[in-house]
Coordinates of C-alpha atoms in Angstrom, one line a residue:
M1 CA 21.4 -18.0 -30.8
S2 CA 20.4 -15.3 -33.3
A3 CA 18.2 -12.5 -31.9
G4 CA 15.1 -13.6 -33.3
L5 CA 15.1 -17.0 -31.3
A6 CA 15.8 -15.3 -28.3
M7 CA 13.3 -12.6 -28.5
F8 CA 11.1 -15.8 -29.7
T9 CA 12.2 -17.6 -26.5
A10 CA 12.1 -14.7 -23.8
G11 CA 8.3 -13.7 -24.9
A12 CA 7.7 -17.4 -24.7
L13 CA 8.9 -17.9 -21.3
L14 CA 7.0 -14.6 -20.5
A15 CA 4.0 -16.2 -21.5
A16 CA 3.8 -19.2 -19.6
G17 CA 4.4 -17.1 -16.6
V18 CA 1.5 -15.4 -17.0
A19 CA -0.2 -19.0 -17.8
A20 CA 1.3 -20.2 -14.6
T21 CA -0.2 -17.5 -12.8
L22 CA -3.7 -18.1 -14.0
L23 CA -3.1 -21.8 -13.2
A24 CA -2.1 -20.8 -9.7
G25 CA -5.0 -19.5 -9.2
R26 CA -7.3 -22.3 -10.2
L27 CA -4.8 -24.3 -8.5
R28 CA -4.9 -22.2 -5.0
V29 CA -0.9 -22.9 -5.0
P30 CA 1.5 -19.6 -5.0
G31 CA 2.7 -19.0 -8.9
L32 CA 6.3 -19.4 -7.9
V33 CA 6.2 -23.1 -7.5
L34 CA 4.7 -23.0 -10.6
F35 CA 7.6 -21.0 -12.1
L36 CA 10.1 -23.5 -9.8
A37 CA 8.6 -25.9 -11.4
L38 CA 8.6 -24.9 -15.1
G39 CA 12.0 -23.8 -15.0
M40 CA 12.8 -27.7 -13.7
L41 CA 11.1 -29.2 -16.5
I42 CA 12.7 -27.2 -19.4
G43 CA 16.2 -27.1 -17.6
S44 CA 19.0 -29.6 -18.1
D45 CA 18.1 -32.1 -16.0
G46 CA 14.6 -31.9 -17.2
L47 CA 13.4 -32.2 -20.7
G48 CA 16.7 -30.6 -22.0
W49 CA 15.4 -27.6 -23.9
I50 CA 18.4 -25.2 -22.2
D51 CA 21.2 -26.1 -21.4
F52 CA 21.6 -24.5 -18.1
G53 CA 23.3 -24.8 -14.2
H54 CA 26.6 -26.9 -15.2
S55 CA 29.1 -24.0 -14.7
R56 CA 30.7 -21.6 -12.2
A57 CA 29.6 -18.9 -14.9
D58 CA 26.0 -20.1 -14.7
V59 CA 25.8 -19.6 -10.8
E60 CA 27.3 -16.1 -11.1
L61 CA 24.9 -15.2 -13.7
T62 CA 22.1 -16.3 -11.5
R63 CA 23.2 -14.3 -8.4
T64 CA 23.8 -11.4 -10.7
L65 CA 20.6 -11.3 -11.7
G66 CA 18.9 -12.6 -8.9
V67 CA 20.7 -9.3 -7.3
I68 CA 18.8 -7.3 -9.7
A69 CA 15.9 -8.5 -9.8
L70 CA 15.6 -8.2 -6.1
A71 CA 16.4 -4.8 -6.1
L72 CA 13.4 -3.8 -8.6
I73 CA 11.2 -6.0 -6.3
L74 CA 11.9 -4.4 -3.4
F75 CA 12.1 -0.9 -5.1
E76 CA 8.5 -1.7 -6.3
G77 CA 7.2 -2.8 -2.5
G78 CA 8.2 0.5 -1.1
L79 CA 6.7 2.5 -4.1
A80 CA 3.4 0.9 -3.5
A81 CA 3.3 1.2 0.4
G82 CA 5.1 4.4 1.0
W83 CA 5.8 5.9 4.9
G84 CA 2.4 6.6 5.1
E85 CA 1.7 3.1 5.1
I86 CA 4.5 2.3 6.7
R87 CA 4.5 3.9 9.6
P88 CA 1.8 3.3 11.6
V89 CA 3.7 -0.9 12.0
L90 CA 7.6 0.5 11.4
G91 CA 8.2 -0.8 15.4
P92 CA 6.8 -4.1 14.8
G93 CA 8.0 -3.9 11.2
L94 CA 12.1 -3.3 12.3
A95 CA 11.4 -5.7 15.5
L96 CA 10.6 -8.7 13.3
A97 CA 13.2 -7.5 10.5
T98 CA 16.0 -7.4 12.7
V99 CA 15.6 -8.8 16.5
G100 CA 13.3 -11.6 14.9
T101 CA 16.1 -12.6 12.2
F102 CA 19.0 -12.6 14.5
V103 CA 16.5 -15.1 16.6
T104 CA 15.7 -17.6 13.4
V105 CA 19.3 -17.5 12.6
A106 CA 20.5 -18.6 15.7
V107 CA 17.5 -21.4 16.3
T108 CA 17.9 -22.3 12.9
G109 CA 21.6 -22.9 12.9
L110 CA 21.8 -24.8 16.2
A111 CA 19.3 -27.3 14.5
A112 CA 21.5 -27.7 11.8
H113 CA 24.7 -28.4 13.8
L114 CA 22.7 -30.4 16.2
L115 CA 20.1 -32.4 13.7
L116 CA 22.5 -32.1 10.2
G117 CA 25.5 -32.9 11.8
V118 CA 27.4 -29.7 10.6
D119 CA 29.6 -27.5 12.6
L120 CA 28.1 -24.2 14.5
L121 CA 29.5 -21.5 12.2
H122 CA 28.0 -23.4 8.9
G123 CA 24.7 -23.9 10.7
L124 CA 24.5 -20.2 11.1
L125 CA 25.3 -19.7 7.8
L126 CA 23.1 -22.1 6.7
G127 CA 20.1 -20.6 9.4
S128 CA 21.0 -17.3 7.6
V129 CA 20.2 -17.8 3.8
V130 CA 16.9 -19.5 5.1
A131 CA 15.9 -17.0 7.7
T132 CA 14.8 -14.2 5.7
T133 CA 10.9 -13.3 4.9
D134 CA 11.1 -13.6 1.0
T135 CA 10.0 -10.1 -0.2
A136 CA 9.3 -11.4 -4.3
A137 CA 6.8 -14.5 -2.1
V138 CA 5.4 -11.9 0.6
F139 CA 4.4 -9.2 -2.0
S140 CA 2.8 -11.8 -4.1
V141 CA 0.9 -13.2 -1.9
L142 CA -0.7 -10.3 -0.5
R143 CA -1.8 -9.3 -3.7
G144 CA -4.1 -11.4 -3.9
S145 CA -5.2 -11.5 0.1
S146 CA -7.6 -9.8 2.0
L147 CA -5.8 -9.8 5.0
R148 CA -6.3 -6.9 7.1
R149 CA -4.1 -4.2 6.5
R150 CA -2.4 -3.6 9.3
L151 CA -1.1 -7.2 9.3
A152 CA -0.4 -6.6 5.1
R153 CA 2.0 -3.3 6.3
T154 CA 3.6 -5.6 9.1
L155 CA 4.3 -7.9 6.8
E156 CA 5.7 -5.9 4.1
A157 CA 7.4 -3.8 6.1
E158 CA 9.5 -6.9 8.0
A159 CA 10.4 -8.3 4.5
G160 CA 11.3 -4.9 2.7
F161 CA 14.0 -4.1 6.2
N162 CA 14.9 -8.3 6.7
D163 CA 16.3 -8.5 3.4
P164 CA 19.0 -6.2 3.7
L165 CA 20.1 -7.9 7.0
A166 CA 19.6 -11.7 5.8
I167 CA 22.4 -11.1 3.1
L168 CA 24.7 -8.9 5.1
L169 CA 24.6 -12.2 7.6
V170 CA 25.4 -14.3 4.9
I171 CA 28.2 -12.4 3.6
G172 CA 29.5 -12.5 7.0
F173 CA 29.4 -16.1 7.5
T174 CA 30.8 -17.0 4.5
Q175 CA 33.9 -14.7 5.2
W176 CA 34.3 -16.3 8.8
I177 CA 34.1 -19.7 7.4
V178 CA 36.7 -18.9 4.4
T179 CA 38.8 -16.1 6.0
P180 CA 41.7 -16.6 8.6
G181 CA 41.5 -14.4 11.6
Y182 CA 38.0 -13.4 10.3
G183 CA 35.7 -13.1 13.8
T184 CA 32.8 -11.1 15.4
G185 CA 34.5 -8.0 15.4
D186 CA 34.8 -7.8 11.2
M187 CA 31.1 -8.7 11.2
V188 CA 29.4 -6.1 13.6
A189 CA 31.6 -3.8 11.5
L190 CA 30.2 -5.2 8.5
L191 CA 26.9 -4.8 9.6
A192 CA 27.0 -1.1 10.9
R193 CA 28.7 0.2 7.9
Q194 CA 26.5 -1.6 5.5
L195 CA 23.3 -0.9 6.8
A196 CA 24.2 3.4 7.8
V197 CA 25.6 3.5 4.0
G198 CA 22.7 2.0 2.4
G199 CA 20.4 4.1 4.9
V200 CA 22.1 7.5 4.1
V201 CA 22.2 7.1 0.1
G202 CA 18.8 5.8 0.0
L203 CA 17.0 8.8 1.6
I204 CA 19.8 11.4 0.0
V205 CA 18.7 9.4 -3.2
G206 CA 14.8 9.0 -2.9
V207 CA 14.2 13.2 -1.6
A208 CA 16.7 13.9 -4.4
A209 CA 14.4 12.2 -6.6
V210 CA 11.2 13.6 -5.0
S211 CA 12.2 16.9 -5.9
A212 CA 13.5 16.1 -9.8
L213 CA 10.3 14.4 -10.5
S214 CA 7.7 17.4 -8.7
K215 CA 9.6 20.0 -10.7
L216 CA 10.1 18.8 -13.9
R217 CA 7.6 18.9 -16.5
L218 CA 8.4 15.7 -19.0
A219 CA 6.9 15.8 -22.1
S220 CA 5.2 12.5 -22.1
L221 CA 4.2 10.1 -19.5
G222 CA 5.9 7.9 -20.0
L223 CA 9.4 9.6 -18.9
Y224 CA 8.2 9.7 -15.7
P225 CA 8.9 5.7 -15.1
V226 CA 11.9 6.3 -17.2
G227 CA 13.1 8.5 -13.8
S228 CA 12.0 6.1 -11.4
M229 CA 13.9 3.4 -13.0
A230 CA 16.9 6.1 -12.7
T231 CA 16.3 6.4 -8.6
C232 CA 16.6 2.8 -8.9
G233 CA 19.7 2.5 -10.4
L234 CA 21.1 5.5 -8.6
A235 CA 19.7 4.4 -5.0
F236 CA 21.2 0.9 -5.1
G237 CA 24.5 1.0 -7.1
A238 CA 25.7 3.9 -5.4
A239 CA 25.1 2.5 -2.3
D240 CA 27.4 -0.8 -3.3
L241 CA 30.0 1.6 -4.8
L242 CA 30.6 3.1 -1.3
H243 CA 30.2 -0.7 0.0
G244 CA 26.9 0.3 1.7
S245 CA 23.2 -1.9 1.2
G246 CA 22.0 -1.6 -1.9
F247 CA 18.8 -3.5 -0.8
L248 CA 18.6 -0.9 1.8
S249 CA 18.6 2.1 -0.3
V250 CA 16.7 0.9 -2.7
Y251 CA 14.0 0.0 -0.8
L252 CA 14.0 3.6 1.4
A253 CA 14.1 5.3 -2.0
G254 CA 11.1 3.4 -3.1
L255 CA 9.2 4.6 0.3
A256 CA 10.1 8.2 -0.1
L257 CA 8.7 8.1 -3.7
G258 CA 5.8 6.0 -2.6
T259 CA 5.1 9.0 0.2
A260 CA 5.6 12.2 -2.4
S261 CA 3.0 13.7 -4.6
I262 CA 4.6 13.2 -7.7
P263 CA 3.1 13.9 -11.2
A264 CA 2.1 10.4 -12.8
K265 CA 2.5 8.4 -9.8
R266 CA -0.1 5.9 -10.6
T267 CA 1.7 5.6 -14.2
I268 CA 5.0 5.3 -12.2
E269 CA 3.3 2.4 -9.8
A270 CA 1.7 0.3 -12.7
F271 CA 4.8 0.5 -14.4
H272 CA 7.0 -0.6 -11.1
A273 CA 4.3 -3.5 -10.9
G274 CA 4.5 -5.0 -14.3
V275 CA 8.7 -4.6 -13.8
A276 CA 8.3 -6.6 -10.7
W277 CA 6.2 -9.3 -12.0
V278 CA 8.6 -9.8 -15.0
S279 CA 11.5 -9.5 -12.3
Q280 CA 9.8 -12.7 -10.1
I281 CA 8.9 -14.9 -13.4
A282 CA 12.1 -14.3 -14.6
L283 CA 13.9 -14.7 -11.4
F284 CA 11.6 -18.0 -10.6
L285 CA 12.3 -19.6 -13.6
L286 CA 16.0 -19.3 -13.3
L287 CA 16.5 -20.7 -10.2
G288 CA 13.9 -23.4 -11.8
L289 CA 16.7 -24.1 -14.3
L290 CA 20.0 -23.9 -11.4
V291 CA 18.7 -26.6 -9.5
F292 CA 19.1 -30.5 -11.0
P293 CA 15.7 -32.3 -9.4
S294 CA 17.6 -35.8 -9.4
Q295 CA 20.0 -34.0 -6.6
L296 CA 16.6 -33.3 -4.4
G297 CA 16.2 -37.2 -3.3
P298 CA 19.4 -36.9 -1.0
V299 CA 18.8 -34.3 0.8
A300 CA 15.2 -34.3 1.3
R301 CA 15.1 -36.0 4.8
D302 CA 17.5 -32.9 6.1
A303 CA 15.5 -30.1 4.7
L304 CA 12.3 -31.3 5.8
L305 CA 13.8 -31.5 9.4
L306 CA 15.4 -27.5 8.8
T307 CA 12.1 -26.6 7.2
A308 CA 10.0 -28.3 10.5
V309 CA 12.2 -26.2 12.9
L310 CA 12.4 -22.9 10.7
V311 CA 8.3 -22.9 10.0
L312 CA 6.8 -24.7 13.3
V313 CA 10.2 -23.6 16.3
A314 CA 12.3 -20.4 15.3
R315 CA 9.8 -18.3 13.2
P316 CA 6.9 -18.9 16.0
L317 CA 9.2 -17.8 18.5
A318 CA 11.1 -14.9 16.5
T319 CA 7.4 -13.7 16.3
F320 CA 6.5 -14.2 19.8
V321 CA 9.3 -12.2 21.2
C322 CA 8.9 -8.8 18.6
T323 CA 5.0 -8.7 18.8
L324 CA 4.8 -9.3 22.5
P325 CA 5.7 -5.7 23.1
A326 CA 2.8 -4.4 20.1
R327 CA 0.3 -5.5 22.2
Y328 CA -0.5 -7.7 18.9
S329 CA -3.7 -10.0 19.6
P330 CA -2.7 -14.2 19.9
R331 CA -4.5 -14.9 16.6
E332 CA -2.4 -12.4 14.9
G333 CA 0.6 -13.4 16.7
L334 CA -0.2 -16.7 15.0
L335 CA -0.7 -15.7 11.8
L336 CA 2.4 -13.5 11.7
G337 CA 4.5 -16.6 12.8
W338 CA 3.0 -18.6 9.8
A339 CA 3.9 -15.7 7.3
G340 CA 7.3 -16.2 7.4
L341 CA 7.3 -17.3 3.4
R342 CA 10.7 -18.4 1.9
G343 CA 11.2 -18.1 -2.1
A344 CA 13.9 -17.0 -4.2
L345 CA 15.5 -15.1 -2.4
P346 CA 16.9 -17.9 0.3
V347 CA 18.4 -19.6 -3.1
V348 CA 19.7 -16.8 -4.1
F349 CA 21.7 -15.9 -1.3
A350 CA 22.7 -20.0 -1.1
T351 CA 24.7 -18.7 -4.2
F352 CA 27.0 -16.6 -2.5
P353 CA 28.9 -19.9 -0.5
V354 CA 29.0 -21.6 -3.4
L355 CA 31.0 -19.1 -5.5
E356 CA 32.8 -18.2 -2.1
G357 CA 34.1 -22.2 -2.7
V358 CA 32.9 -22.9 1.1
A359 CA 32.8 -26.3 1.6
G360 CA 29.7 -28.8 1.6
A361 CA 27.8 -25.4 -0.2
G362 CA 26.2 -27.6 -3.1
R363 CA 24.5 -29.7 -0.7
F364 CA 23.3 -26.6 1.5
F365 CA 22.0 -25.1 -2.2
N366 CA 19.9 -27.9 -2.8
I367 CA 19.1 -28.3 1.2
V368 CA 17.5 -24.6 0.8
F369 CA 16.3 -25.4 -2.6
F370 CA 13.8 -28.0 -1.1
A371 CA 13.2 -26.3 2.1
V372 CA 11.9 -23.2 -0.2
L373 CA 9.3 -25.5 -2.2
V374 CA 8.4 -27.1 0.8
S375 CA 7.8 -23.7 2.4
A376 CA 5.7 -22.0 -0.7
L377 CA 3.6 -25.1 -0.9
V378 CA 3.0 -25.7 2.8
Q379 CA 2.7 -21.8 4.1
G380 CA 1.6 -20.5 0.6
V381 CA -1.1 -22.8 0.2
T382 CA -2.5 -22.4 3.8
F383 CA -2.0 -18.9 4.6
E384 CA -5.2 -17.4 2.8
P385 CA -7.2 -19.8 4.6
L386 CA -5.8 -19.4 8.0
A387 CA -6.6 -15.6 8.1
R388 CA -9.8 -16.3 7.0
A389 CA -10.4 -19.4 9.6
L390 CA -8.7 -16.2 12.2
G391 CA -10.8 -14.3 11.4
L392 CA -8.6 -11.4 10.1
T393 CA -9.4 -10.7 7.0
S394 CA -11.5 -7.8 5.5
R395 CA -13.5 -7.0 2.4
E396 CA -10.9 -4.6 0.8
P397 CA -7.8 -5.9 -0.6
A398 CA -4.7 -6.2 1.0
R399 CA -3.1 -3.6 -1.2
P400 CA -5.4 -1.3 -2.4
R401 CA -5.1 0.7 -5.8
P402 CA -6.3 4.0 -6.3
L403 CA -8.9 4.6 -8.8
V404 CA -7.9 7.3 -10.7
E405 CA -4.0 9.0 -11.4
V406 CA -3.6 11.4 -8.6
G407 CA -0.3 13.1 -9.8
T408 CA -1.7 15.0 -12.3
I409 CA -4.7 15.8 -10.1
R410 CA -2.1 17.1 -7.4
R411 CA -0.3 18.9 -9.5
L412 CA -3.5 20.9 -10.8
G413 CA -3.6 22.0 -6.9
A414 CA -5.8 19.6 -5.9
E415 CA -5.8 16.2 -3.9
V416 CA -7.7 12.6 -3.7
L417 CA -9.0 11.6 -0.2
E418 CA -10.5 8.0 0.7
F419 CA -12.3 7.6 3.8
P420 CA -13.1 3.4 4.1
V421 CA -16.6 3.7 6.2
A422 CA -16.5 1.2 9.0
P423 CA -19.9 -0.5 10.3
E424 CA -19.5 1.4 13.5
D425 CA -18.7 4.8 12.0
A426 CA -21.0 7.5 12.5
A427 CA -21.4 8.6 9.0
V428 CA -23.2 4.9 8.4
G429 CA -26.8 5.6 7.2
R430 CA -26.5 9.6 6.9
L431 CA -26.5 11.5 3.4
V432 CA -23.5 12.9 1.8
R433 CA -25.0 16.1 1.9
E434 CA -24.9 16.0 5.5
L435 CA -21.2 15.0 5.9
G436 CA -20.3 19.0 6.3
L437 CA -18.0 19.2 3.3
P438 CA -16.6 22.8 2.6
R439 CA -17.1 24.4 -0.7
D440 CA -14.3 23.1 -2.4
A441 CA -14.3 19.6 -1.6
L442 CA -16.7 16.9 -3.0
V443 CA -17.6 13.4 -2.6
S444 CA -16.4 12.2 -6.5
V445 CA -17.0 8.4 -6.2
I446 CA -18.5 6.1 -3.9
V447 CA -16.9 2.8 -4.2
R448 CA -19.8 -0.3 -2.9
G449 CA -18.9 -3.6 -3.4
D450 CA -17.6 -4.2 -6.9
Q451 CA -19.3 -0.9 -8.3
A452 CA -18.8 2.6 -8.2
L453 CA -21.4 5.1 -7.9
L454 CA -21.8 8.2 -8.9
P455 CA -23.1 9.9 -5.4
R456 CA -25.9 12.7 -5.2
G457 CA -26.3 14.9 -2.1
S458 CA -29.5 12.2 -1.5
T459 CA -27.2 9.7 -1.6
E460 CA -27.1 7.6 1.8
I461 CA -24.0 6.3 3.1
A462 CA -23.2 2.4 3.9
A463 CA -20.9 0.3 6.1
G464 CA -18.3 -1.0 3.3
D465 CA -18.0 2.3 1.6
R466 CA -15.0 4.1 -0.1
L467 CA -15.6 7.7 -0.4
H468 CA -13.4 9.6 -2.9
I469 CA -13.1 12.6 -2.1
L470 CA -11.9 15.7 -4.4
V471 CA -10.9 18.5 -2.3
R472 CA -8.6 21.8 -3.4
R473 CA -5.3 21.1 -1.5
D474 CA -5.5 24.1 0.7
H475 CA -8.8 22.6 2.3
R476 CA -7.0 19.4 2.5
R477 CA -6.8 19.6 6.4
V478 CA -10.4 20.7 7.1
V479 CA -11.7 17.3 5.3
E480 CA -9.2 15.2 7.1
E481 CA -10.2 16.8 10.4
L482 CA -14.4 15.8 9.7
F483 CA -13.0 12.2 9.3
E484 CA -12.8 12.1 13.0
R485 CA -16.4 13.1 13.0
W486 CA -17.6 10.6 10.2
R487 CA -15.8 8.2 12.4
R488 CA -17.3 9.0 15.9
G489 CA -19.9 12.2 15.3
P490 CA -21.9 14.0 15.4
V491 CA -22.0 14.2 11.4
G492 CA -24.2 16.8 10.2
D493 CA -25.9 19.5 12.1
P494 CA -27.1 17.5 15.5
A495 CA -29.7 20.8 16.0
P496 CA -33.0 20.9 15.3
P497 CA -33.8 22.4 12.1
P498 CA -34.2 26.6 12.1
R499 CA -36.9 28.2 14.0
A500 CA -38.1 31.4 12.8
P501 CA -38.2 33.3 15.6
L502 CA -41.5 34.6 17.6
L503 CA -42.5 37.6 15.9
G504 CA -45.7 39.6 16.2
R505 CA -45.8 40.3 12.2
A506 CA -44.4 38.1 9.5
A507 CA -40.4 38.0 9.3
I508 CA -39.5 40.7 6.2
F509 CA -38.9 38.7 2.8
S510 CA -36.3 40.4 0.4
V511 CA -34.2 39.6 -2.2
K512 CA -31.3 42.1 -3.2
P513 CA -27.6 42.2 -5.0
W514 CA -25.2 40.1 -2.9
Q515 CA -22.6 42.9 -1.3
P516 CA -18.7 42.1 -1.9
E517 CA -18.3 43.7 1.6
W518 CA -20.3 40.9 3.0
G519 CA -17.3 38.6 2.2
D520 CA -17.6 34.9 0.3
P521 CA -21.4 33.9 -0.6
G522 CA -20.3 30.6 0.0
A523 CA -19.0 30.8 3.5
P524 CA -20.8 33.9 4.8
E525 CA -20.3 35.8 8.1
M526 CA -22.8 38.2 7.7
V527 CA -26.0 39.0 5.3
D528 CA -26.8 42.7 5.6
G529 CA -25.7 43.3 8.8
I530 CA -26.9 40.8 10.6
P531 CA -24.3 38.6 11.5
V532 CA -24.7 34.3 10.5
A533 CA -25.7 32.2 13.3
R534 CA -25.5 28.6 11.5
V535 CA -24.4 27.4 8.3
L536 CA -27.3 24.7 6.9
R537 CA -25.9 24.1 3.9
T538 CA -23.1 24.6 1.4
R539 CA -22.9 25.0 -2.0
H540 CA -20.6 22.8 -4.2
S541 CA -21.3 23.4 -7.9
A542 CA -20.9 27.5 -6.8
P543 CA -20.5 29.6 -4.8
G544 CA -23.4 29.7 -2.4
A545 CA -24.7 28.6 1.0
L546 CA -27.9 28.2 2.9
V547 CA -27.6 30.0 6.3
Q548 CA -29.8 30.8 9.6
L549 CA -28.9 34.4 10.8
A550 CA -28.8 35.8 14.4
D551 CA -32.4 36.7 14.3
G552 CA -33.8 33.8 13.1
R553 CA -34.3 34.2 9.7
L554 CA -33.1 31.9 6.5
A555 CA -30.6 33.5 3.5
A556 CA -29.7 31.7 0.7
T557 CA -26.6 33.1 -1.2
G558 CA -25.7 32.6 -4.9
E559 CA -25.5 33.9 -8.3
G560 CA -25.1 37.0 -7.6
L561 CA -27.8 37.4 -5.0
V562 CA -29.0 36.9 -1.3
A563 CA -33.1 35.9 -0.6
V564 CA -33.4 36.6 3.2
G565 CA -37.1 36.1 5.0
G566 CA -38.8 33.3 7.3
P567 CA -38.9 29.6 5.9
R568 CA -42.5 29.5 4.2
Q569 CA -41.3 33.1 2.2
L570 CA -37.6 31.1 1.2
L571 CA -39.5 28.1 0.0
R572 CA -41.9 30.1 -2.4
Y573 CA -39.0 31.5 -3.7
A574 CA -37.1 28.4 -4.2
R575 CA -39.7 26.5 -5.9
E576 CA -39.7 29.6 -8.4
R577 CA -36.2 29.3 -8.4
I578 CA -36.4 25.6 -9.6
R579 CA -38.7 26.1 -12.4
Q580 CA -36.5 28.6 -13.7
A581 CA -33.5 27.0 -13.5
A582 CA -31.2 26.7 -16.2
D583 CA -29.2 23.7 -15.6
E584 CA -28.9 20.5 -13.3
Q585 CA -26.9 21.8 -11.1
S586 CA -28.9 25.0 -10.2
R587 CA -32.1 23.2 -9.8
S588 CA -30.4 20.2 -7.5
W589 CA -29.4 23.5 -5.3
W590 CA -32.6 25.2 -5.0
Q591 CA -34.6 21.6 -4.7
E592 CA -32.1 21.2 -1.6
V593 CA -32.8 24.7 0.0
A594 CA -36.5 24.0 -0.8
G595 CA -36.1 21.0 1.4
V596 CA -34.2 22.7 4.3
A597 CA -37.2 25.5 4.3
S598 CA -39.6 23.1 4.3
Q599 CA -38.7 21.4 7.2
S600 CA -38.5 24.4 8.8
A601 CA -41.7 25.5 8.1
V602 CA -43.6 23.2 9.8
I603 CA -42.3 23.4 12.6

């Protein structure tokens, strides 16, 4: 095949994969099913456009490319989540990935032994092949889902951590069958060594990559994804060369990068999201080419029996055992039990016993492929409707993306924080200026529905809003501490507006230059020798504040001056400053001061 024809074929197949995703959205079926169907259509047993699947070399190529594709998909999954998202569900996620996998293997393997007439060891091998909840399938479904964030993260954690264990079980049972004298002790040693080495290598490579990308100043944003791809390759390759789990290593390295504040993070995430899509399309097309549809009929009955046990018995039982201590509700447990999606990964795993010459492995491969198709069609199609019917969806996407490239902002000493406003939060109905943000923080964007609002101080906050807050790094903790007040209250100052003291004469009004010994005009503690009793407003565009002094008078600081007096006096002064304002920011500030002063003046 010429280079031009090879490039044209690759481009045409990728274009067909993109078209399949669009068609899948209209037909309400998972895109992976259409990718598989496309591969079968153009393969040797279909239209015959691509001759593939007849030789051992084709199976070896499929396994090699499948392992690479899975590593890229796992890395993107860790990168998109980060420890911050995974940590709250780490317990149940790990339980599903370990205990849940063992329960699924045991129940499905025993069912294969009793229902399909295979010996118990072969049955456990078959159970290990289909036990994994496929990373590609889970991530693909969650991209378009509105599942509640906690459930989505639980599924992501399970999918990321159970793939390494499942493939080790497949390798272990395969060796048990083909190697004389191999036993339980050998299998336990394999699992312990692979998981330990993979975990250590993944953490070391991830931490080293974070340190390197944070310190380096690369000439182009396009070089940062090159560094992240290098991280992925080093994590998987180093662990594999040291006889560890490359899958666990690459997932942990992705989590490390996804957690850290590295430059060009949004660029890296967008790049790897595209790589993951290419990997999924290529992998499912390749598996479709490898299978021969004419061979599926004879195994349909066995595959349907195995799938029924897997979906209706093994997975729900494993989910119940693992989520009961984590206090998931019965509705959440039911949905998690139904969400054990199977995809390309079990088919890739099924190539391992084929290449090792396990008796009946060819039949196993066809059973697994049929089971994957049934699982993808039944569970994949019904997952989102079931979540809605159980009331477990929200208006937020299960895998949200940031609005801006935060890596560059962080490099400049700032952070972008996000606060989702729930209907019961105390911030609902309050104004932006009442949130109590420090001077070095501001609400830059409010996402309301499918619109982005540019907020003013008078913008009212509504339930369902997502507040994006730009803050200097050294004030991040202050803003995060405010989040709890925005949730539980009080928001703003619950005390009544300031009242001037009852004196026998009018309060003295003065305007004088701000003195450096009084401190920061944006956060004054004392004005002209009088302590500050309350901070009423903070100016965000420049250093300045409106405060009440201990003697009851109001003081407006900023622009090199301080105006001190009673509410009516300050109101007149603020109106004059509004007329003289040189720009919109100054005018808005003095309008805010006038509003507070006028409210105080009528009391």
